[in-house]
Coordinates of C-alpha atoms in Angstrom, one line a residue:
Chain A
X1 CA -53.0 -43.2 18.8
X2 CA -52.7 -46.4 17.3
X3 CA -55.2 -47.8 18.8
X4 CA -57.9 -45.1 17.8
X5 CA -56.1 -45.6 13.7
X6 CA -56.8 -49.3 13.8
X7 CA -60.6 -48.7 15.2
X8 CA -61.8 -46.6 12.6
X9 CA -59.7 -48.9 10.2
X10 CA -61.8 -51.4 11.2
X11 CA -65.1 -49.8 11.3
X12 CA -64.6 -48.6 7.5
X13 CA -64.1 -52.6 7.0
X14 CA -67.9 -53.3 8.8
X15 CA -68.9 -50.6 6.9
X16 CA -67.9 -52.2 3.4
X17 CA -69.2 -55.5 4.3
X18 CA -73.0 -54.1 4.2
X19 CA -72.0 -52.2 0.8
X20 CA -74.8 -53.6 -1.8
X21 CA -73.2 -55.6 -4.5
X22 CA -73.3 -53.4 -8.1
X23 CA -75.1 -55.0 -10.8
X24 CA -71.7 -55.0 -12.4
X25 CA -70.1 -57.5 -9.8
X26 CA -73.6 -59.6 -10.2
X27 CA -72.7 -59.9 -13.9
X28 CA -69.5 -61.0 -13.9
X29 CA -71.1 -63.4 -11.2
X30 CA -73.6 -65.0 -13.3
X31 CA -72.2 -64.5 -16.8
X32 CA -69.5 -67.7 -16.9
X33 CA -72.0 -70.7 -16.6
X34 CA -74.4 -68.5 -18.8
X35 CA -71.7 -69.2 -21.7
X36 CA -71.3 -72.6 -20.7
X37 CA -74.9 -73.3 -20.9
X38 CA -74.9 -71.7 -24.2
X39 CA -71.8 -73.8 -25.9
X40 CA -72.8 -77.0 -24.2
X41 CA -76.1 -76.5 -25.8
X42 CA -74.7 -75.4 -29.0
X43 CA -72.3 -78.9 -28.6
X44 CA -75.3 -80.8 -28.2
X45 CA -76.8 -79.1 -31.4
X46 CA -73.8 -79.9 -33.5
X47 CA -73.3 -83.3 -33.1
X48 CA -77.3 -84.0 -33.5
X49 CA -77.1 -82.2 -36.8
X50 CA -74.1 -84.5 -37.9
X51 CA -73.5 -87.2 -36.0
X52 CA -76.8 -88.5 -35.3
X53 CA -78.1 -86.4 -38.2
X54 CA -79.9 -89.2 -39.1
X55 CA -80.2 -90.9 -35.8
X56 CA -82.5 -88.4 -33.8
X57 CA -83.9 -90.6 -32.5
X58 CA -80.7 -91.9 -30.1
X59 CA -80.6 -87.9 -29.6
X60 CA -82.6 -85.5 -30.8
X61 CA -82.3 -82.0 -31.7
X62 CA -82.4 -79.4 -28.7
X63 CA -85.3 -78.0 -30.8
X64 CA -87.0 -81.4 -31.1
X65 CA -87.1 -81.6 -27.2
X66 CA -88.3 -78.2 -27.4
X67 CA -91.2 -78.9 -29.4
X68 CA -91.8 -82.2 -27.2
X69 CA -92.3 -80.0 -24.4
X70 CA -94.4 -77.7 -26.1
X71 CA -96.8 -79.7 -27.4
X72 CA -97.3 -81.9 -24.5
X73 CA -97.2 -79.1 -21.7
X74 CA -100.6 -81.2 -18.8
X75 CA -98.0 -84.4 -19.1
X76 CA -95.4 -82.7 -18.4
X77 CA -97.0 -81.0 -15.9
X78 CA -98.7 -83.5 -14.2
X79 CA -95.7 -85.9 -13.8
X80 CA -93.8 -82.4 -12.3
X81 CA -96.7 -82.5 -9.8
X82 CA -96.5 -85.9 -8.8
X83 CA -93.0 -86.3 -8.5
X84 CA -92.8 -82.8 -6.7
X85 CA -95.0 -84.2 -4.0
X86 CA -93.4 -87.7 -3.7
X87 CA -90.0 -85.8 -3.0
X88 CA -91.4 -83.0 -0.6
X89 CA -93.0 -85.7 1.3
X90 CA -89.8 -88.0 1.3
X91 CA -87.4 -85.3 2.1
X92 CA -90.4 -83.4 4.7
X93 CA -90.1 -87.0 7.0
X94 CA -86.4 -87.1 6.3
X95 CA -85.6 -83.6 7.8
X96 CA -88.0 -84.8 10.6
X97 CA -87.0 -88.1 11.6
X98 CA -83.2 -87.0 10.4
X99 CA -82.7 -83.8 12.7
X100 CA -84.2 -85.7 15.9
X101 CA -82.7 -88.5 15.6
X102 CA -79.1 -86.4 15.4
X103 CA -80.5 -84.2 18.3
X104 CA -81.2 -87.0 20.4
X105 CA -78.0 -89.1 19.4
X106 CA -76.4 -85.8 20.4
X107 CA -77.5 -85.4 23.8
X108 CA -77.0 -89.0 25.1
X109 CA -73.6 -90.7 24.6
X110 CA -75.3 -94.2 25.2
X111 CA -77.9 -93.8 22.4
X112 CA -75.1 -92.1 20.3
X113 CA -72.9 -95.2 20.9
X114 CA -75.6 -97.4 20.3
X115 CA -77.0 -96.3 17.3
X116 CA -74.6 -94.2 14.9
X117 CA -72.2 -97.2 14.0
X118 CA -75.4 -98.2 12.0
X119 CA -76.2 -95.1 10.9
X120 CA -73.0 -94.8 9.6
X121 CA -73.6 -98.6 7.6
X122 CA -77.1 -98.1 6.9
X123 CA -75.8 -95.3 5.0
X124 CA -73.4 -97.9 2.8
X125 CA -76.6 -100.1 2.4
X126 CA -77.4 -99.5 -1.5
X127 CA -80.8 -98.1 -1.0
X128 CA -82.2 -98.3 -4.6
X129 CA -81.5 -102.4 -4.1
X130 CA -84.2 -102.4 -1.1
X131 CA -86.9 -100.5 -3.2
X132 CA -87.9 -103.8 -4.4
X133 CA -88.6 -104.5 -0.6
X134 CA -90.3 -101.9 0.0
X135 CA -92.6 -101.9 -2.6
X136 CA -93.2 -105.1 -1.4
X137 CA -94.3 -104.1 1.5
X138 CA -96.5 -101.1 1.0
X139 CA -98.1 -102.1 -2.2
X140 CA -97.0 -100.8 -6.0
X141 CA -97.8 -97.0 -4.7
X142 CA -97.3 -93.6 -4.4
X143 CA -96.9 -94.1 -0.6
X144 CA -94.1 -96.8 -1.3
X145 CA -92.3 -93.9 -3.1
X146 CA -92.4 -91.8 -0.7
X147 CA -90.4 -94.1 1.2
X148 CA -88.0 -94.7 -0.8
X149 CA -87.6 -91.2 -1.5
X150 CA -87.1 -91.0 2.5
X151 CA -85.0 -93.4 2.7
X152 CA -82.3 -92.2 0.0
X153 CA -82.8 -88.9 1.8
X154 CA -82.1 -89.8 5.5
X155 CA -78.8 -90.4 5.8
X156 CA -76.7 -87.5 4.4
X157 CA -79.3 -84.9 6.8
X158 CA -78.5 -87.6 9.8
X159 CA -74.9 -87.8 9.2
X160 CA -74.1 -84.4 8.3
X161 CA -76.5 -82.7 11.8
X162 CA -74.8 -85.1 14.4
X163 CA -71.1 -84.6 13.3
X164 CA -72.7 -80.6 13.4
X165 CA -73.9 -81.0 16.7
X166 CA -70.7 -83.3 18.1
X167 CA -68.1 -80.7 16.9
X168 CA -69.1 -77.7 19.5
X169 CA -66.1 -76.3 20.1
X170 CA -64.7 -77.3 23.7
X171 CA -63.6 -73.8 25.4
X172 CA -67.8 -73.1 24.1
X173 CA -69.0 -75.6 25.9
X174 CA -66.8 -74.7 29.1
X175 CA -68.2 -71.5 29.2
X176 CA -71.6 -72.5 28.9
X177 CA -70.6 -75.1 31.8
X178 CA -68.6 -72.5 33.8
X179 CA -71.9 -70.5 33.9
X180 CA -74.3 -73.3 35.1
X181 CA -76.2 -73.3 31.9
X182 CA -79.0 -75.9 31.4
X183 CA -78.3 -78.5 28.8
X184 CA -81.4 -76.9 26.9
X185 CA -79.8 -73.4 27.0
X186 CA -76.6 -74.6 25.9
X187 CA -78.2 -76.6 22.8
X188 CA -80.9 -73.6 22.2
X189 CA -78.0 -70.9 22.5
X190 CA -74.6 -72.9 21.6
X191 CA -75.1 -76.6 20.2
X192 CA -77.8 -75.8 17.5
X193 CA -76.7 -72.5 16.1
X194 CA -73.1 -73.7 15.6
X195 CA -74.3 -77.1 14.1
X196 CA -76.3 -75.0 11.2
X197 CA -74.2 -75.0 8.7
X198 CA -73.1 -78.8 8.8
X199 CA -76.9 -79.3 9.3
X200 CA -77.6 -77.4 5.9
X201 CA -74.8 -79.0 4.3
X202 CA -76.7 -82.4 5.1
X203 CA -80.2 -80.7 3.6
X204 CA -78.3 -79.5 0.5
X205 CA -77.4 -83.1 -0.3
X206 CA -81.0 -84.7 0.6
X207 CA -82.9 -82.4 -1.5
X208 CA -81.5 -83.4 -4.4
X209 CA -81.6 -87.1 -3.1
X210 CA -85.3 -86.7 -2.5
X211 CA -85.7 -86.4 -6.3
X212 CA -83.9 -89.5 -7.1
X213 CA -85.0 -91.1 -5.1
X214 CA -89.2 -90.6 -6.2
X215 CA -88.0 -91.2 -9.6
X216 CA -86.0 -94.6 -8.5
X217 CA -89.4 -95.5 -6.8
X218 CA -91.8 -94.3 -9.7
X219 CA -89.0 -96.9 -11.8
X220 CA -90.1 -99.9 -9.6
X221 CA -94.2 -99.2 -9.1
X222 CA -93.6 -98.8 -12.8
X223 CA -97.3 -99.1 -14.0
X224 CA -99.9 -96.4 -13.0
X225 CA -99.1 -95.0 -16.8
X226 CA -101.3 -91.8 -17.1
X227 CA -100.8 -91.1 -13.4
X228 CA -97.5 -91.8 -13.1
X229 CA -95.1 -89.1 -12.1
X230 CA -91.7 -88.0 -14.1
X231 CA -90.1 -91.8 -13.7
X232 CA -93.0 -93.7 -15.1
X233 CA -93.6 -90.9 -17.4
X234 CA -89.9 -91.7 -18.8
X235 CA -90.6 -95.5 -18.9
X236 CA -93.2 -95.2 -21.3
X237 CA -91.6 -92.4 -23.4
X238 CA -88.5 -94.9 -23.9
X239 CA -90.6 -97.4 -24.7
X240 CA -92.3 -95.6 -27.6
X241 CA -89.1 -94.2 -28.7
X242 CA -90.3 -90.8 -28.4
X243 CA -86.6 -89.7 -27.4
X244 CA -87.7 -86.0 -27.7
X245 CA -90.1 -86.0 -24.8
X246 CA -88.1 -88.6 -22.9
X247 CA -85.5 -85.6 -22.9
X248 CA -88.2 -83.3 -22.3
X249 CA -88.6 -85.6 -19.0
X250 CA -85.2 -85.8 -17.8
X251 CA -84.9 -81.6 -18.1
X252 CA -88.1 -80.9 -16.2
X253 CA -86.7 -83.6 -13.3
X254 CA -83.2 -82.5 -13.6
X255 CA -84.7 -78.8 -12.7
X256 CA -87.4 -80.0 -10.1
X257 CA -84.0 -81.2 -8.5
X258 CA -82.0 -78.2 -8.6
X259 CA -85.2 -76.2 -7.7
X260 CA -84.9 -78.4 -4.3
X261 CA -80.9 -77.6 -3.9
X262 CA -81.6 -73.7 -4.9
X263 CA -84.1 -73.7 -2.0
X264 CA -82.4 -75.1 -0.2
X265 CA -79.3 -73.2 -0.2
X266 CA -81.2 -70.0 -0.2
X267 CA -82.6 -71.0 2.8
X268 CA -79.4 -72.4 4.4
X269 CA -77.5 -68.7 3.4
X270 CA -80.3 -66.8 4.9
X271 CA -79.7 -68.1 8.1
X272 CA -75.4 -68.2 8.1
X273 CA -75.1 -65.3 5.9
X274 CA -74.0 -63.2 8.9
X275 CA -71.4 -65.3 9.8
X276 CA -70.3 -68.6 8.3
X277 CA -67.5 -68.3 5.4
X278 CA -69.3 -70.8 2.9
X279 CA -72.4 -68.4 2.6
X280 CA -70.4 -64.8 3.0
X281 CA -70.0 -62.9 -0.7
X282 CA -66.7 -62.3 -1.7
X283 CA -65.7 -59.4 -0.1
X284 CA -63.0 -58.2 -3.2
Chain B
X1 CA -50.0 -66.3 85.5
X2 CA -49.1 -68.4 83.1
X3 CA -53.1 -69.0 82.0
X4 CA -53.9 -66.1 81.1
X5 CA -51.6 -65.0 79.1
X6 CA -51.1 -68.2 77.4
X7 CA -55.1 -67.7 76.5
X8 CA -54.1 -63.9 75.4
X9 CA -51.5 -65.2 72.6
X10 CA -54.3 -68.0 71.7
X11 CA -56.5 -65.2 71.3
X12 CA -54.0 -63.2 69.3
X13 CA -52.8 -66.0 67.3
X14 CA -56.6 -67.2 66.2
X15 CA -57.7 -63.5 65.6
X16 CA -54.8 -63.2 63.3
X17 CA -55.7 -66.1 61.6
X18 CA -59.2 -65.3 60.9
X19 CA -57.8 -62.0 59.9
X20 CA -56.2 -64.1 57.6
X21 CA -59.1 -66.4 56.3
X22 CA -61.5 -63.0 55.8
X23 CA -58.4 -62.0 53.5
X24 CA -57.7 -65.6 51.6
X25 CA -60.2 -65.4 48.6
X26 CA -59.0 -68.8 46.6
X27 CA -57.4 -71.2 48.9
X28 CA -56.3 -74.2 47.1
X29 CA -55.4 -77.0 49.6
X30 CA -52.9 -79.7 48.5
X31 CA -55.3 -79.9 45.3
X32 CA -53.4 -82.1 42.6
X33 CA -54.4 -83.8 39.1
X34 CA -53.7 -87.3 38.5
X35 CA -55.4 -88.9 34.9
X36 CA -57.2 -91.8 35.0
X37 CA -54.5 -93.2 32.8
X38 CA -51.6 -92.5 35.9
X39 CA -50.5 -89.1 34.0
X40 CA -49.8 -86.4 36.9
X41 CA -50.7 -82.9 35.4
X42 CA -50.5 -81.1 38.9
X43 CA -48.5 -82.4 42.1
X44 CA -50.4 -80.9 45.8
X45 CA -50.7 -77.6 45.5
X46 CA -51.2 -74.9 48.3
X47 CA -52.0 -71.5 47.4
X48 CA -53.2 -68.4 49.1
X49 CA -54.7 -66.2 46.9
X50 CA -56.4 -62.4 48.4
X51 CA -58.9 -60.4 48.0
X52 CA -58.4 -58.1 45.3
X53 CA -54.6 -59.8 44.7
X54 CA -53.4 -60.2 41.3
X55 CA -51.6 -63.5 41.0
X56 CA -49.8 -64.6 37.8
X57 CA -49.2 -69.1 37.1
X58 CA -46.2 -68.9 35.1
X59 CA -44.7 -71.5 33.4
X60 CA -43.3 -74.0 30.2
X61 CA -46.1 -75.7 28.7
X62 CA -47.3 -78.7 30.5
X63 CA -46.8 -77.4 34.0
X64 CA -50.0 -77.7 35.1
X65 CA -50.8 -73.9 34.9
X66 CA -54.0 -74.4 33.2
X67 CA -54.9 -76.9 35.1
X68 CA -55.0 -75.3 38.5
X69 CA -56.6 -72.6 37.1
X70 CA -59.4 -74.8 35.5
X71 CA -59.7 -76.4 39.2
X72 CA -60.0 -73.2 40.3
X73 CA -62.9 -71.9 38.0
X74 CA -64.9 -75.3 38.5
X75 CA -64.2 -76.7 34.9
X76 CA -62.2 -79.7 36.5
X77 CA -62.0 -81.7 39.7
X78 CA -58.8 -81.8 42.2
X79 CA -58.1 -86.1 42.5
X80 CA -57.0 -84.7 45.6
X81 CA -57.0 -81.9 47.8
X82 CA -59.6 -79.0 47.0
X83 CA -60.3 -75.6 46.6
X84 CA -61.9 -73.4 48.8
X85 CA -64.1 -70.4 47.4
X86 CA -67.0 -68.2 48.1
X87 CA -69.9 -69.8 46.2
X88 CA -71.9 -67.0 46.0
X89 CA -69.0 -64.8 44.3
X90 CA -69.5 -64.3 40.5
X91 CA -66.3 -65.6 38.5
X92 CA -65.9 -64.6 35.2
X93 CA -63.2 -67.2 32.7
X94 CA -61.4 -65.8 29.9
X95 CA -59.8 -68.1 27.5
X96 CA -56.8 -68.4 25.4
X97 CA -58.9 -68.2 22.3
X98 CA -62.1 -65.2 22.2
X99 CA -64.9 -68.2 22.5
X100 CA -67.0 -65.8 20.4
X101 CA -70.3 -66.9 19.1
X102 CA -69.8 -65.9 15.4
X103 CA -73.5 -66.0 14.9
X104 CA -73.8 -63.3 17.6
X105 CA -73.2 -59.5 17.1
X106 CA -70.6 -57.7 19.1
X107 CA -73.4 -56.5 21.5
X108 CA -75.3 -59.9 22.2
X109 CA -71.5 -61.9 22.4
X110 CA -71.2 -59.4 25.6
X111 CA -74.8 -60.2 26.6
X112 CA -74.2 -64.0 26.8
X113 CA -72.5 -64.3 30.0
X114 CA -75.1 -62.2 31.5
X115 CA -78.1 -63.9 30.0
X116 CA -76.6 -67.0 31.3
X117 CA -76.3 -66.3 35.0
X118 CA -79.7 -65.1 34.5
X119 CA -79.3 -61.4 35.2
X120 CA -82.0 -58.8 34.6
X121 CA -82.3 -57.7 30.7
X122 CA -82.1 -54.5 31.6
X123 CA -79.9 -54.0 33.8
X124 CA -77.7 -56.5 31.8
X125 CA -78.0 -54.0 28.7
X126 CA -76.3 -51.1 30.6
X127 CA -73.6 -53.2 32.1
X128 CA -72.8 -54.5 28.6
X129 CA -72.9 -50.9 27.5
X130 CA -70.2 -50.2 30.2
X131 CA -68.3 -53.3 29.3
X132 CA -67.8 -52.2 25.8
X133 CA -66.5 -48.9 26.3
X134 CA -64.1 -50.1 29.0
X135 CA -62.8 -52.0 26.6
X136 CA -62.7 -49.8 23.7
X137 CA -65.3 -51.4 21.6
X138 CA -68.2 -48.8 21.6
X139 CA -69.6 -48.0 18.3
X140 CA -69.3 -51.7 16.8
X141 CA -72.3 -53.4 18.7
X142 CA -73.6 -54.6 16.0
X143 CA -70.5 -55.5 14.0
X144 CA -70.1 -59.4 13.5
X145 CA -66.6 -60.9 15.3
X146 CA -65.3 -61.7 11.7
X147 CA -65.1 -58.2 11.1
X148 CA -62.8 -57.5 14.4
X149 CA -59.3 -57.9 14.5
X150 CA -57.6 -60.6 16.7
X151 CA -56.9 -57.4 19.2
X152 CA -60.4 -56.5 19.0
X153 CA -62.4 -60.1 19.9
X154 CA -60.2 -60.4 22.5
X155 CA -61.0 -57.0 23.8
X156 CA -64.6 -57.9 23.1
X157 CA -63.8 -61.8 25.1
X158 CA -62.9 -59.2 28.4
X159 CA -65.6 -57.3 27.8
X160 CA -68.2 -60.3 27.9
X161 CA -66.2 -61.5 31.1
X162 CA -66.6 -57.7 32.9
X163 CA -70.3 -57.4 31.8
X164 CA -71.3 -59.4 34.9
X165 CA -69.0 -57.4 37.5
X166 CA -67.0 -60.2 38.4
X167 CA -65.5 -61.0 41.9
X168 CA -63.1 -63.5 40.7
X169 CA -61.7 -63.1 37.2
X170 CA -59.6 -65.7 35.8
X171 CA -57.5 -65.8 32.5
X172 CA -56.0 -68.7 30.9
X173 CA -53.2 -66.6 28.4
X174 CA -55.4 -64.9 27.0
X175 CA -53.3 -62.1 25.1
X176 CA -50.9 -65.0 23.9
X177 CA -52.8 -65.3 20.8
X178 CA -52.1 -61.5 19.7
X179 CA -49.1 -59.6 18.4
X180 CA -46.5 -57.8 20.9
X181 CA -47.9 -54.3 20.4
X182 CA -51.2 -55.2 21.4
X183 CA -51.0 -57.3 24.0
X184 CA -48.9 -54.4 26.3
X185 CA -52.0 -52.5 25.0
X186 CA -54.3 -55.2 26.7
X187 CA -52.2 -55.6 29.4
X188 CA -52.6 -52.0 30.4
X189 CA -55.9 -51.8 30.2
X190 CA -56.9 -55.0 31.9
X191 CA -54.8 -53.3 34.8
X192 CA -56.6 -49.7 34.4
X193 CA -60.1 -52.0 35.0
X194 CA -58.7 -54.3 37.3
X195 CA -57.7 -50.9 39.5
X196 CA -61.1 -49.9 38.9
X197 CA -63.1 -53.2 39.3
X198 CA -60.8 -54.3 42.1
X199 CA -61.7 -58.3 41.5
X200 CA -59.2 -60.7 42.3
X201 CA -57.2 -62.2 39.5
X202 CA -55.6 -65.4 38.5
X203 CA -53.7 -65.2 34.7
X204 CA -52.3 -68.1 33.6
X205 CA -49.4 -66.6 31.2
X206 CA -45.8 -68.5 29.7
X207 CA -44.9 -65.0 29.4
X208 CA -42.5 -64.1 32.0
X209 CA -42.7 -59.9 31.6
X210 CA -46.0 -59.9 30.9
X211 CA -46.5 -61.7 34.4
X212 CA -44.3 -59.7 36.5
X213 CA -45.9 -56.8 34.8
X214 CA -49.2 -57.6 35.7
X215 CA -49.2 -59.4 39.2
X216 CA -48.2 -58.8 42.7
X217 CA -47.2 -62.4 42.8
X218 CA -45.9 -64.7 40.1
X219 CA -46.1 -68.6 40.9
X220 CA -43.3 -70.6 38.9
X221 CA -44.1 -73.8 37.9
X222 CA -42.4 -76.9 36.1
X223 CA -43.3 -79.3 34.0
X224 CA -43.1 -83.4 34.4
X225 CA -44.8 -83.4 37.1
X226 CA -46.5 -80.0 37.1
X227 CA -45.9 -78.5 40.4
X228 CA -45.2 -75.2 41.7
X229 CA -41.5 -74.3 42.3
X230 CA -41.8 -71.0 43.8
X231 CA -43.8 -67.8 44.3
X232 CA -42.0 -64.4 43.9
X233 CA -43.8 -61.0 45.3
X234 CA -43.3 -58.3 43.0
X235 CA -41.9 -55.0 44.4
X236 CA -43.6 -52.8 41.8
X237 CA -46.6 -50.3 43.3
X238 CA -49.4 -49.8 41.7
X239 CA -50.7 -48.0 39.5
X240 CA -47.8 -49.4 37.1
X241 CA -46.9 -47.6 34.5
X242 CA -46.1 -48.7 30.5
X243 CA -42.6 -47.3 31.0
X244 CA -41.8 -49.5 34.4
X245 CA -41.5 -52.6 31.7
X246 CA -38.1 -50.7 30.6
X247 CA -36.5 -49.7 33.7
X248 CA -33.5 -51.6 35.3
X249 CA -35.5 -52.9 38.4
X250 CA -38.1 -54.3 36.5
X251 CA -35.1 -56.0 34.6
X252 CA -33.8 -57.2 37.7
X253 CA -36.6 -58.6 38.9
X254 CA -37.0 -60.3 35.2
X255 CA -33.0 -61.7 35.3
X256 CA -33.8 -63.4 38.8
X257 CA -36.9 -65.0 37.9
X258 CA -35.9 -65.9 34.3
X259 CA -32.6 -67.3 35.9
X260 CA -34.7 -69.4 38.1
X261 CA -37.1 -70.4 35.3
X262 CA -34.0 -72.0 32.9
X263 CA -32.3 -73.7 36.2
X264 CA -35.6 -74.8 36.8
X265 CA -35.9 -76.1 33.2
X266 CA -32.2 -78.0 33.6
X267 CA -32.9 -79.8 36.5

């Protein structure tokens, strides 16, 4: 009789798990960081109204960046587009080379020997101090961005997918072995699956990378004015003191990065929702 | 005179033993575990194990239990000795913990075994069907293991193990993980199927009732160096019932081996 009692217990649990979530709970959700927005903003307001009331031009007025951004929407624009395509690129080749490198690290203990001690120190390398280097090499560019962009963006994705893909549990693993499965059905159905969320947790961390890192790179090419993306674009607002729109700049990259993360995430939760705990909705 | 009859008992004596052999399902041969770094998990062992025989390795921790038994199922290599088994015969391991796949649903964690011993989709579908409702968990296929109880993924852990009909099943404690309640509840059924399935078992358990219970022979063993002590047959017929775990010849049979176990744990 028990038995039967703790069953249907249970199913009434599965059941509740697949409930929608009211527009209620969503509020309460969303509504905290909506006020902080609002008094951080209203903060920012006060002290540039007494403070810096005459001094707006160490911080503006949130409506002063407002109006910056207004009235210079294809700038803004165009250094969004720029920058938007220096970081996809950069992060694009470091979720390539990134993930195989980890999946091939994993699957050979001798290459994994080899090789992660300096993946582990390259990561401790400061990468913004071998821009200069790079620029060096591949010309004052967009291309050189990308790299460095890559480079910012590799590590966390490599680091993150090979401690996913090392950490299978053990009694897995000896069932896969117990049933003769092929080292590709044990990574297809076993290794990779359970290495997703570490791997996202990597991608979470690059994406946002990606963006500072074009912006470091755009810092160093420097010139290229007009053209430039977000980073050069803020160069030459700071140095014609036009703090408004040099805010304006900072927002629009701030939000290009969290656009990345966002996308990121969303992406990640689509794929764990079922089942890992970091992307499961509270159940109370 | 003498010849013939001296060819007879020959005869007799080498019929019985292939009568014998035909019998012996697992037969582990002096097979021991030394480390690499000189640690002895498992002195020579030599075990007998038949067709269809449910045998119990019961001991403290670090007696080598789990180690025969992963010898046994092929995980890990005697230093010495070996073990003799039907290749062809499907064995099915069930582990301490469920080994679910979270990512899986109920239904496709009782698929994998099947999908990886290559079985026919099809016909894998209605043993996994089977599988579930022997094991009480029809109507949650596609429930996620997070949503099951401990009780239940362990149910569902047998079920995944049944799926592919095995010859040779063999359990390393698997129902030590859940509460007292349940695990006489899994230990009734497992018997229930065994008595249906008929597949020769090997349950690795520290549990002393729950191994006289379940087997018709319980192996002691010791720790430092793991080695077996002693094998007991169990008196009890079968089909047991839930009330034979309270009756004074069960008890018995309990105080002799329990005695045994804590002299065994002095010495």
């Amino acid at each position: 009789m028990s038995i039967t009692k703790s069953l249907a217990g249970a199913q009434g649990n599965v059941q509740s798990a697949g409930t929608k979530i009211t527009t209620r709970e969503r509020v309460r959700e969303i509504l905290p960081p909506v006020v902080v927005l609002i008094l951080i903003i209203f903060a920012w307001w006060l002290i540039s109204v007494t403070i810096y009331a005459d001094k707006n031009y160490l911080l503006p007025r949130p409506m002063q960046v407002l109006h910056a951004a207004l009235s210079n929407p294809g700038l803004l624009w165009q250094g969004f587009r720029i920058t938007l395509i220096e970081a996809t690129m950069g992060f694009g080749l470091a979720i390539i080379v990134g993930l195989l490198s980890a999946i091939i690290m994993s699957l050979s203990k001798p290459l994994e020997r080899s090789f992660y001690p300096y993946a582990v120190l390259l990561q401790t390398v400061p990468v913004i101090a071998i821009a200069p280097i790079i620029v060096l090499w591949f010309g004052y560019n967009q291309r050189a961005v990308v790299i460095i962009a890559f480079m910012i963006a590799i590590f966390p994705i490599l680091n993150n997918s090979l401690l996913g893909l090392l950490s299978t549990e053990r009694n897995q693993v000896d069932l896969f072995r117990m049933h003769r499965a092929s080292k590709l059905t044990e990574f297809v159905k076993l290794r990779l699956p359970a290495a997703l969320p570490s791997i996202f947790a990597g991608l979470r961390i690059s994406a946002g990378l990606s963006v500072v890192g074009a912006i470091v790179g755009e810092f160093i090419i420097g010139s290229g004015g007009a053209d430039g993306g977000l980073g050069v674009k803020v160069l030459y607002a700071q140095a014609r003191m036009a703090t408004g729109l040099l805010f304006a700049e900072v927002l629009v990259a701030t939000l290009l990065g969290f656009a990345f993360f966002m996308l990121v995430t969303v992406t990640g939760n689509r794929l764990i929702r079922n089942w890992h705990e970091s992307a499961l909705r509270k159940e109370n | 005179m003498r010849a013939p009859l001296d060819s007879q008992s020959k005869f007799v004596a080498k019929e019985k033993e292939n009568q014998i052999k035909s019998l012996t399902h697992i037969n582990v041969l002096g097979a021991s575990k030394i480390y690499p770094n000189g640690t002895v998990a498992l002195l020579p062992v030599d075990l007998q194990i038949q067709k269809g025989e449910f045998v119990s390795l019961l001991g403290p921790s670090g007696c080598g239990k789990s180690t025969l038994l992963r010898i046994i199922a092929g995980l890990s290599s005697a230093t010495e000795g070996s073990v003799q088994i039907p290749t062809t015969d499907r064995r099915a391991f069930v582990f301490q913990d469920p080994t679910l796949l979270p990512w899986r649903t109920v239904e496709s964690n009782a698929l994998l075994v099947c999908e990886l011993e290559g079985l026919d989709k099809a016909e894998s579908k209605i043993r996994v069907t089977e599988a579930l409702q022997m094991v009480g968990l029809t109507g949650f296929e596609k429930a996620y293991p997070r949503n099951l109880s401990g009780g239940m993924k362990m149910r569902l852990s047998l079920a995944r193990a049944l799926a592919i009909r095995p010859i040779m099943f063999l359990m390393d404690e698997p129902f030590s993980a859940v509460d007292e309640i349940t695990r006489e509840t899994l230990q009734d059924e497992l018997l229930r199927i065994w008595g249906i399935e008929g597949f020769t078992s090997v349950f690795v358990t520290h549990n002393l009732y729950e191994a006289i219970y379940l087997s018709h022979r319980v192996v002691v063993m010791s720790a430092r160096p793991g080695r077996v002590e002693k094998i007991f047959d169990i008196p009890f017929e079968y089909p047991r019932s839930p009330d034979l775990r309270s009756t004074p010849e069960f008890m018995n049979v309990a105080k002799e081996i329990g005695t045994f176990l804590r002299e065994g744990a002095i010495s």
